[in-house]
mmCIF file of C-alpha atoms in Angstrom:
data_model
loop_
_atom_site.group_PDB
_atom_site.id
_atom_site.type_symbol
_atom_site.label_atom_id
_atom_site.label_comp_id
_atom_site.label_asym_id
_atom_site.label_seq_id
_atom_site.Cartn_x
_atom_site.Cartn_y
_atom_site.Cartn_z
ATOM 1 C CA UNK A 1 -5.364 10.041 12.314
ATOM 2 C CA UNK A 2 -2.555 9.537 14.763
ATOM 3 C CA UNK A 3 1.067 9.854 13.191
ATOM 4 C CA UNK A 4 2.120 6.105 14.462
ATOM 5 C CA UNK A 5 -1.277 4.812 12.847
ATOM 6 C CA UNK A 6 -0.238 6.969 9.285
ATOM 7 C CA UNK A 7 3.109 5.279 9.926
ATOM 8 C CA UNK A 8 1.602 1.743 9.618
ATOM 9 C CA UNK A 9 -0.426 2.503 6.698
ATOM 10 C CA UNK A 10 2.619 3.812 4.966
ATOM 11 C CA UNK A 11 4.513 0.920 5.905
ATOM 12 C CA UNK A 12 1.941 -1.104 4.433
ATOM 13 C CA UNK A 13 1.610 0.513 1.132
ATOM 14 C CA UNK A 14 5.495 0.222 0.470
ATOM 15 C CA UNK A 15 5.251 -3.746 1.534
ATOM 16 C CA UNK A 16 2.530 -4.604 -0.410
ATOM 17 C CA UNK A 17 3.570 -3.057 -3.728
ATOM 18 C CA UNK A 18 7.335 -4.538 -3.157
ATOM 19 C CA UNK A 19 6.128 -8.041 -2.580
ATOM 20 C CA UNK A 20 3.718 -7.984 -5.730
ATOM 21 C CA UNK A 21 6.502 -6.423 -8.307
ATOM 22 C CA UNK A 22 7.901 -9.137 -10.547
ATOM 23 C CA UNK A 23 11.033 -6.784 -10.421
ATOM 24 C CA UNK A 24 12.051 -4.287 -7.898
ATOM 25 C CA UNK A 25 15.139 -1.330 -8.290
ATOM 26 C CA UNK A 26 16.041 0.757 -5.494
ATOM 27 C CA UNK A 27 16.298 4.752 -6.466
ATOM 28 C CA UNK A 28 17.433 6.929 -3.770
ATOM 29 C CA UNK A 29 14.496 8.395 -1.749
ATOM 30 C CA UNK A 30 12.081 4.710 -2.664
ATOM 31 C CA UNK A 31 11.839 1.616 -4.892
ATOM 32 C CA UNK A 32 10.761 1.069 -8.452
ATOM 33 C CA UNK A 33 8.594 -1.429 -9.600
ATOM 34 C CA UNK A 34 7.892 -3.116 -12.697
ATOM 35 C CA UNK A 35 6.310 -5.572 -14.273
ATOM 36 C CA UNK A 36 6.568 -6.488 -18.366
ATOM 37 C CA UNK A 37 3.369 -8.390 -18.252
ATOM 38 C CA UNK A 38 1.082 -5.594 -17.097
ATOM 39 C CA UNK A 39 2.869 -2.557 -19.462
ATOM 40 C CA UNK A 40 -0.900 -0.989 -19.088
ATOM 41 C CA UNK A 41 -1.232 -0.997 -15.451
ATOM 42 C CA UNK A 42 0.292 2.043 -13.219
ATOM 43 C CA UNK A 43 0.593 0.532 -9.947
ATOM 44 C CA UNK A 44 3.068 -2.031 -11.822
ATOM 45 C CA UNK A 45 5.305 0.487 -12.951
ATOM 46 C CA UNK A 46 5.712 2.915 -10.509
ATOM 47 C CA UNK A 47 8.190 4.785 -8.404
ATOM 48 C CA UNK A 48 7.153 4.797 -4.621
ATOM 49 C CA UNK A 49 8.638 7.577 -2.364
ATOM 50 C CA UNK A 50 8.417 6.331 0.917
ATOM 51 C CA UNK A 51 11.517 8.355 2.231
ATOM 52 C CA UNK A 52 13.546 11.461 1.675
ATOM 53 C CA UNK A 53 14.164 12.392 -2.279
ATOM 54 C CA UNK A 54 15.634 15.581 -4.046
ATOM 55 C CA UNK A 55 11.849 17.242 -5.436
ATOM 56 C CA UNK A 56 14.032 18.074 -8.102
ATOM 57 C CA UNK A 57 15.806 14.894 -9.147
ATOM 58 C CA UNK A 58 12.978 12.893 -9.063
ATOM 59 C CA UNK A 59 11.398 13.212 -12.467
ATOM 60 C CA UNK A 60 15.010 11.824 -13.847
ATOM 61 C CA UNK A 61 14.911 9.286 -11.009
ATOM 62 C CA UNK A 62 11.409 7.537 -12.453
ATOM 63 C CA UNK A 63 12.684 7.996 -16.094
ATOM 64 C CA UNK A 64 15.738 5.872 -15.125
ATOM 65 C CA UNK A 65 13.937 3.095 -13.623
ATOM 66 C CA UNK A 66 11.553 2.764 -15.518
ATOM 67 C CA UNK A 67 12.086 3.562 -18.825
ATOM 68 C CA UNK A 68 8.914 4.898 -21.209
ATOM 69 C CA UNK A 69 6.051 2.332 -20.482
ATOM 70 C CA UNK A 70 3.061 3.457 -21.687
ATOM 71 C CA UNK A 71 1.519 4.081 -18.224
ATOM 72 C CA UNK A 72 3.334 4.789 -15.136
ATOM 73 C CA UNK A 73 2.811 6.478 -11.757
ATOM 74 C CA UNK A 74 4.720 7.676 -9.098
ATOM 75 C CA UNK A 75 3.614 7.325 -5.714
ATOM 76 C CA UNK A 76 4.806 10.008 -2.809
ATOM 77 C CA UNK A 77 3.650 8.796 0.336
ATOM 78 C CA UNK A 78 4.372 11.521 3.163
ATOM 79 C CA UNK A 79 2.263 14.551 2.311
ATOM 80 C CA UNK A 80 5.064 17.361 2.729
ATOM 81 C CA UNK A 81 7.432 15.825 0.739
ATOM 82 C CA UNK A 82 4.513 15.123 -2.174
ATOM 83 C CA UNK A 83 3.598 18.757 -2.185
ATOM 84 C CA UNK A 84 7.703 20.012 -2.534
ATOM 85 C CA UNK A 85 7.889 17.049 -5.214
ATOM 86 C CA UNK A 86 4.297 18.033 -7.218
ATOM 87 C CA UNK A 87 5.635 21.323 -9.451
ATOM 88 C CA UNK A 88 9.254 18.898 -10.711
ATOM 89 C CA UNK A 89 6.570 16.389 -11.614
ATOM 90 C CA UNK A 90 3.882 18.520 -13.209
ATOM 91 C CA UNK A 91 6.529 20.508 -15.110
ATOM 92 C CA UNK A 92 8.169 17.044 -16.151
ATOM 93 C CA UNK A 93 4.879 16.019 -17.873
ATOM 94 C CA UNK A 94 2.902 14.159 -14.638
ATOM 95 C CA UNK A 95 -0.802 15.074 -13.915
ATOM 96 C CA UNK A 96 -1.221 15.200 -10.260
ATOM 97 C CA UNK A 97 -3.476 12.926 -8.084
ATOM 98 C CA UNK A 98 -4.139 13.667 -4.057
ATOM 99 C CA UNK A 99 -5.334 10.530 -2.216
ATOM 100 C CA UNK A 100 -6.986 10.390 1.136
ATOM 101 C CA UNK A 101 -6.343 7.941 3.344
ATOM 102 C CA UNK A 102 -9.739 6.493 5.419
ATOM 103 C CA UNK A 103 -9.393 4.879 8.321
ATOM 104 C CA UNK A 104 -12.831 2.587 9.707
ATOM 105 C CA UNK A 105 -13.980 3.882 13.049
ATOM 106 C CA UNK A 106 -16.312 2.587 15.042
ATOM 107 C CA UNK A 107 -17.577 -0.755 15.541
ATOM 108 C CA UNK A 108 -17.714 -3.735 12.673
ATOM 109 C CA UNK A 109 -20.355 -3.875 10.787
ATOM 110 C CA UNK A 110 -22.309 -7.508 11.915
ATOM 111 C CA UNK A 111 -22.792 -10.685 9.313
ATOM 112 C CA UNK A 112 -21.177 -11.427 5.997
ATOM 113 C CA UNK A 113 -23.516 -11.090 2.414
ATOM 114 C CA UNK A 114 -20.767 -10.956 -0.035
ATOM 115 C CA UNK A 115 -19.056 -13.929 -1.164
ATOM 116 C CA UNK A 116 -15.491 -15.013 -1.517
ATOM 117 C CA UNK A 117 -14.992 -15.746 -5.240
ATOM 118 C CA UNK A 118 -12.243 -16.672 -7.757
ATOM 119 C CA UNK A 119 -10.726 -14.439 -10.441
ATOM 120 C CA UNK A 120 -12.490 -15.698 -13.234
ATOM 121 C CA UNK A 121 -15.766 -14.954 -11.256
ATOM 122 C CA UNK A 122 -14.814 -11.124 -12.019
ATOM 123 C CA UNK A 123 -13.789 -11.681 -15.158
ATOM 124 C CA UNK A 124 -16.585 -10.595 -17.560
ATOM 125 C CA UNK A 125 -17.368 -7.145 -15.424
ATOM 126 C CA UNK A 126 -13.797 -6.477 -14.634
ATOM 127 C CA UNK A 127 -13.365 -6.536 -18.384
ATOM 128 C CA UNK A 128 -16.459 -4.197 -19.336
ATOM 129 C CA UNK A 129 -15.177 -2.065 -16.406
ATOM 130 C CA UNK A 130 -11.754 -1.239 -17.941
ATOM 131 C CA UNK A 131 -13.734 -1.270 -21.446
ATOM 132 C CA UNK A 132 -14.651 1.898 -19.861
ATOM 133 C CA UNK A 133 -11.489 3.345 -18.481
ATOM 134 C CA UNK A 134 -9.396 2.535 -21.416
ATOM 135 C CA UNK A 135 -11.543 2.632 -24.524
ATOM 136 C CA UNK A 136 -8.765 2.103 -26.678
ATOM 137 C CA UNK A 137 -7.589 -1.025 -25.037
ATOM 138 C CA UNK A 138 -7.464 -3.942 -27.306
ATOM 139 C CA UNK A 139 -8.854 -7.405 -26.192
ATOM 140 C CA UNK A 140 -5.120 -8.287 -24.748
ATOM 141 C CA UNK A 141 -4.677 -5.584 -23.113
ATOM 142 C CA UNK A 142 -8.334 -5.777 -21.447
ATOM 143 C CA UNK A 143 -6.842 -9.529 -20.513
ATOM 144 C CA UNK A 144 -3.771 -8.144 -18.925
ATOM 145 C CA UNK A 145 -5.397 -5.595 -16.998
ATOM 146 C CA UNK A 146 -7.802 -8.637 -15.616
ATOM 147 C CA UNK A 147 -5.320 -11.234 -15.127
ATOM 148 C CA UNK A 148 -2.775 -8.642 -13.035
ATOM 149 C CA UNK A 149 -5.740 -8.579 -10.219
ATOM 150 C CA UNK A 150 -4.155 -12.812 -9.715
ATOM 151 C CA UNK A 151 -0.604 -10.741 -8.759
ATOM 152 C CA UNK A 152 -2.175 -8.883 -5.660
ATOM 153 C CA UNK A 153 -2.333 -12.208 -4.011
ATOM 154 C CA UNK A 154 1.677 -11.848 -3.570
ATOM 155 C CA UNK A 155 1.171 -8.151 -1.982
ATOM 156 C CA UNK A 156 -0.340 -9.044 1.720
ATOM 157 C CA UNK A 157 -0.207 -12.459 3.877
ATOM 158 C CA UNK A 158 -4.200 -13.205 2.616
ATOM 159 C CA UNK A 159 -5.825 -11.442 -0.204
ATOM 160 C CA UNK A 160 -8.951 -12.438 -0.837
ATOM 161 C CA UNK A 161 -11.553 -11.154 -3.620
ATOM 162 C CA UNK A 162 -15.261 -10.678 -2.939
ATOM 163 C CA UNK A 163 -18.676 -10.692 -5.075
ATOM 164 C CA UNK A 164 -22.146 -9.811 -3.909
ATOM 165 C CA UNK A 165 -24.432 -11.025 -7.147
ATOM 166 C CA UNK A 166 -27.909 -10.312 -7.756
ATOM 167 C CA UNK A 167 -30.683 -12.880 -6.894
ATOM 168 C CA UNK A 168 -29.910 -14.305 -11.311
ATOM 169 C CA UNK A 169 -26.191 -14.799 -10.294
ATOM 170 C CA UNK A 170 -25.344 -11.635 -12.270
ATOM 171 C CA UNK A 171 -22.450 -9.783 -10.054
ATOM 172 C CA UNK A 172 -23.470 -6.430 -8.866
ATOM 173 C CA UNK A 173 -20.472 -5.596 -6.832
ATOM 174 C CA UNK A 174 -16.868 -6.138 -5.899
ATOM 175 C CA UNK A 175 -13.787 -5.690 -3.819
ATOM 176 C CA UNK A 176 -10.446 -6.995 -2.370
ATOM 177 C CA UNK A 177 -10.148 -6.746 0.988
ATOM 178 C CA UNK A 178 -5.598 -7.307 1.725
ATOM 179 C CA UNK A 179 -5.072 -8.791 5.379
ATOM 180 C CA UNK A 180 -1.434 -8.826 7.029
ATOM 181 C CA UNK A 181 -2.556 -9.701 10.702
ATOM 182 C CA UNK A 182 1.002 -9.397 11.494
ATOM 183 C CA UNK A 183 0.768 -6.034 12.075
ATOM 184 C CA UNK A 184 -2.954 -5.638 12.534
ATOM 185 C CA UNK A 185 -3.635 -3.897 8.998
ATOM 186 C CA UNK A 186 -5.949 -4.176 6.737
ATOM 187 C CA UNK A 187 -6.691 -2.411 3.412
ATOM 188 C CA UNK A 188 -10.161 -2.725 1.207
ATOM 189 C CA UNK A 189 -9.086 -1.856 -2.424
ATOM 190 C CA UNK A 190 -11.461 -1.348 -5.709
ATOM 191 C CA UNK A 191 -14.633 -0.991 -4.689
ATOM 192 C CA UNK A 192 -16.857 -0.832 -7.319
ATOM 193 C CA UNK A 193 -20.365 -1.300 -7.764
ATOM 194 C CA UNK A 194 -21.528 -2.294 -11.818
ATOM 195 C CA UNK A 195 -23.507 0.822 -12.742
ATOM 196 C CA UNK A 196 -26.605 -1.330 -13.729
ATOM 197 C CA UNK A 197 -26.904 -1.817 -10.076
ATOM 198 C CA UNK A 198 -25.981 1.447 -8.288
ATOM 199 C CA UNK A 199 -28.509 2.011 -5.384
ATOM 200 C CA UNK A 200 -29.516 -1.859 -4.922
ATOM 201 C CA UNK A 201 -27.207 -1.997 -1.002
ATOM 202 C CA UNK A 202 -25.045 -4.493 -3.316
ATOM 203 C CA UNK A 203 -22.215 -2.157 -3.010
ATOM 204 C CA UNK A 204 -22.637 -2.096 0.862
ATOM 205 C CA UNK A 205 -21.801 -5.710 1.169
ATOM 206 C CA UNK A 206 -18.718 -6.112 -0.303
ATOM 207 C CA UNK A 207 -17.122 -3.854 2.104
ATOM 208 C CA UNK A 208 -19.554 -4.863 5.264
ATOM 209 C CA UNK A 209 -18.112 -8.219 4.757
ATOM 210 C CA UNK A 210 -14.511 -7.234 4.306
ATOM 211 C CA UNK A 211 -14.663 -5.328 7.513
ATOM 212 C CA UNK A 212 -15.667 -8.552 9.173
ATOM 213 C CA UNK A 213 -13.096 -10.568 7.589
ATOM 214 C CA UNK A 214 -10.171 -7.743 8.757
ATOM 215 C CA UNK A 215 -11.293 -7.499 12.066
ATOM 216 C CA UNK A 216 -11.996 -11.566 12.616
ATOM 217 C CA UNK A 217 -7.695 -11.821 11.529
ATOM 218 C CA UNK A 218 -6.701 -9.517 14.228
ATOM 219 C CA UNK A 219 -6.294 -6.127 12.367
ATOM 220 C CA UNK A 220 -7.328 -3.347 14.042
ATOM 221 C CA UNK A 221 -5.633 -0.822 11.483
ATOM 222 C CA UNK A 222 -8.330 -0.932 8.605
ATOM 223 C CA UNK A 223 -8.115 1.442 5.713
ATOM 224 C CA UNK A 224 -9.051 2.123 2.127
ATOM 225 C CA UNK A 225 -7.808 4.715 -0.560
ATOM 226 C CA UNK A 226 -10.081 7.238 -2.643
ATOM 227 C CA UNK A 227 -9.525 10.010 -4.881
ATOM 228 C CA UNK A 228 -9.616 13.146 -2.472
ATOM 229 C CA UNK A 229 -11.493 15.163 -5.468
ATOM 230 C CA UNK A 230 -14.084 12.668 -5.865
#
């Protein structure tokens, strides 16, 4: 990917968690965000690197902004400087996550199948979803971890969130697909196709349509975000 496109993503990453934070703090090196509501979610309380930070200093850094929530994250956004920072962060009690960036090629995928939905839409699989993840979660913390998903809508310029459903009405697969056509970029987040229907091409039009939508606003710069182990 070229370095000016990386830039943009970057860019992006650090805008949209700022303008979604009920509270930002400004740590040499980044920002901190946080967010009392959503003590369960990570990218609510995190530290994002997005320039230069002493490796060293930065496990102290994170403790001082954001305190002991019960999960937290920090988020090192050039590679170079995540690889000096990875051993202070291990050593301080971190486990340590690489993330590849993916960048669309090619041309746009033609026609729209998934739909554009509201949040309580999503709410019932969303739910059973981090059921999964967090089996100790109680109900209001399942609620919390829902309800947060309404905050992204302050991250980008349009956020929208998509369903495709089964012939019933039962949904089969999701996504959010964040839009800032100011700057051409576009990022589709949480894809996730409900394991009852893996293998049914519902999982291919949630992000078929979000293509569509990104590259009908203008942005040219279309990403998403996966686990570079997985």
């Amino acid at each position: 990917m070229p370095g000016s496109e990386l830039h943009v993503i970057r860019a992006f990453l650090s805008a949209f968690a700022r303008r979604r934070a009920a509270r930002v703090l400004e740590p040499p090196g980044g920002f901190a965000v946080y967010d009392e509501d959503f003590r369960h979610s990570r990218a609510d309380n995190q530290v994002v690197v997005d320039g230069a930070v002493a490796p060293e200093a930065l496990p102290g850094l994170a403790e001082e902004a954001l305190g002991r929530p019960p999960y937290r994250l920090v988020s090192v956004l050039d590679d170079d400087i995540g690889t000096a920072c990875a051993g202070p962060l291990v050593r301080a009690g971190y486990a340590r996550s690489v993330r590849a960036v993916m960048r669309h090629e090619g041309p746009v995928p033609p026609g729209r199948s998934a739909a554009e939905v509201e949040l309580d839409a999503l709410r019932v699989p969303l739910a059973r979803r981090w059921r999964g993840f967090l089996p100790g979660a109680d109900e209001e913390g399942e609620r919390r971890l829902v309800d947060r998903r309404e905050a992204r809508r302050r991250g980008a310029d349009v956020v929208r969130f998509l369903s495709a459903s089964t012939a019933d009405g039962e949904v089969a697969a999701w996504g959010d697909p964040y839009l800032d056509p100011a700057t051409g970029t576009a990022q589709i987040e949480d894809l996730v196709t409900s394991g009852a229907h893996l293998g049914c091409a519902h999982g291919d039009a949630v992000p078929t349509t979000a293509l569509r939508l990104a590259a009908d606003a203008g942005c040219g710069t279309r990403f998403l975000i996966a686990d570079a182990s997985d």
